[in-house]
XYZ file of C-alpha atoms in Angstrom:
136
model
C 25.292 226.122 -49.361
C 26.885 228.751 -47.133
C 24.761 231.522 -45.660
C 26.670 234.320 -43.955
C 25.091 237.298 -42.235
C 25.384 240.417 -44.368
C 24.937 244.076 -43.595
C 22.159 245.534 -45.687
C 21.484 249.234 -45.110
C 17.779 248.908 -45.915
C 17.045 246.129 -43.410
C 19.782 246.163 -40.764
C 17.562 247.866 -38.182
C 14.316 245.993 -38.975
C 14.472 243.774 -35.885
C 16.451 246.069 -33.611
C 14.332 247.097 -30.609
C 14.239 250.870 -30.312
C 13.213 252.658 -27.104
C 9.456 252.310 -27.109
C 8.344 255.267 -25.003
C 11.141 257.784 -24.441
C 10.216 261.122 -22.901
C 10.982 264.410 -24.640
C 13.755 264.984 -22.105
C 15.302 261.598 -22.876
C 15.151 262.253 -26.622
C 16.759 265.664 -26.104
C 19.532 264.133 -23.976
C 20.343 261.555 -26.674
C 20.243 263.998 -29.573
C 22.286 266.644 -27.744
C 24.966 264.148 -26.673
C 25.114 262.647 -30.167
C 25.389 266.090 -31.788
C 28.283 267.093 -29.537
C 30.041 263.770 -30.153
C 29.670 264.122 -33.928
C 30.872 267.726 -33.776
C 34.026 266.734 -31.889
C 34.736 263.869 -34.290
C 34.169 266.110 -37.314
C 36.486 268.792 -35.907
C 39.208 266.218 -35.344
C 38.671 264.729 -38.801
C 39.126 268.224 -40.251
C 42.419 268.441 -38.319
C 43.557 265.219 -40.017
C 42.901 262.834 -37.116
C 41.186 259.735 -38.510
C 38.335 258.023 -36.688
C 40.634 255.057 -36.124
C 43.162 257.264 -34.321
C 40.413 259.042 -32.403
C 38.920 255.810 -31.099
C 42.322 254.191 -30.497
C 43.005 257.090 -28.133
C 40.320 255.647 -25.847
C 42.767 252.875 -24.936
C 45.054 255.421 -23.293
C 44.670 256.348 -19.637
C 43.579 259.794 -18.588
C 40.948 262.280 -19.569
C 39.716 262.192 -23.111
C 36.971 264.473 -24.486
C 35.816 261.717 -26.853
C 35.499 259.243 -23.977
C 33.516 261.736 -21.933
C 31.076 262.426 -24.763
C 30.726 258.731 -25.604
C 29.979 257.912 -21.957
C 27.415 260.719 -21.842
C 25.724 259.361 -24.978
C 25.767 255.817 -23.576
C 24.105 257.026 -20.361
C 21.436 258.950 -22.272
C 20.630 255.929 -24.446
C 20.443 253.553 -21.472
C 18.091 256.030 -19.783
C 15.908 256.338 -22.922
C 15.518 252.553 -22.978
C 14.723 252.488 -19.269
C 17.463 249.892 -18.788
C 19.257 249.081 -15.559
C 22.974 249.774 -15.228
C 23.259 246.651 -13.088
C 22.156 244.238 -15.797
C 23.694 243.154 -19.092
C 22.631 245.592 -21.820
C 22.515 242.889 -24.502
C 20.289 240.724 -22.318
C 17.979 243.706 -21.808
C 17.866 244.381 -25.574
C 17.026 240.736 -26.244
C 14.278 240.776 -23.606
C 12.812 243.942 -25.135
C 12.972 242.449 -28.633
C 11.259 239.230 -27.490
C 8.591 241.197 -25.626
C 7.842 243.364 -28.666
C 7.713 240.313 -30.950
C 5.265 238.596 -28.593
C 3.061 241.693 -28.413
C 3.114 241.987 -32.221
C 2.096 238.341 -32.614
C -0.801 238.933 -30.232
C -1.766 242.100 -32.137
C -1.271 244.226 -29.043
C 1.235 246.758 -30.296
C 2.882 248.410 -33.251
C 6.510 248.828 -32.173
C 8.356 252.120 -32.473
C 10.450 252.117 -35.615
C 13.764 253.937 -36.076
C 13.565 257.679 -36.527
C 11.862 260.572 -34.885
C 8.255 259.994 -35.971
C 5.997 261.209 -33.192
C 8.867 262.621 -31.166
C 8.942 266.427 -31.103
C 12.166 268.297 -31.782
C 14.195 265.283 -32.867
C 17.231 266.215 -34.882
C 18.989 264.743 -37.870
C 22.612 265.070 -38.737
C 24.080 265.652 -42.144
C 27.433 264.378 -40.906
C 28.832 261.526 -42.937
C 32.155 259.866 -43.301
C 33.646 260.166 -46.750
C 36.495 258.041 -48.029
C 39.695 259.968 -48.687
C 40.133 261.178 -52.274
C 41.779 258.638 -54.522
C 45.386 259.354 -55.410
C 45.281 257.178 -58.550
């Protein structure tokens, strides 16, 4: 019997460790950077530039507004997690996940779940990627 990992939109984030105690300033930095990144992508999509082409442009040397916004978002997220820039991000995520799991087993904590519950002024986006209209 073969068991392959599958993406399931209802459970994909169940074991992902979210920042456990971000400050309001950190939340604002993440949401503002994400909003500006989404706005730029949406504007370029409206101009006919696919996400594939937008992100392929990151392979080119030189200044790139998308790169700048993505780097800003990355920095804000790393700061919200309280991670070190000098250590492997995946190793830090794993350590956080293991720590939360241990605390849960010991009944010491209820981990922060995805979303803005308990965080003032969090924002949601209505941006979504739609497939192109069928030409059939």
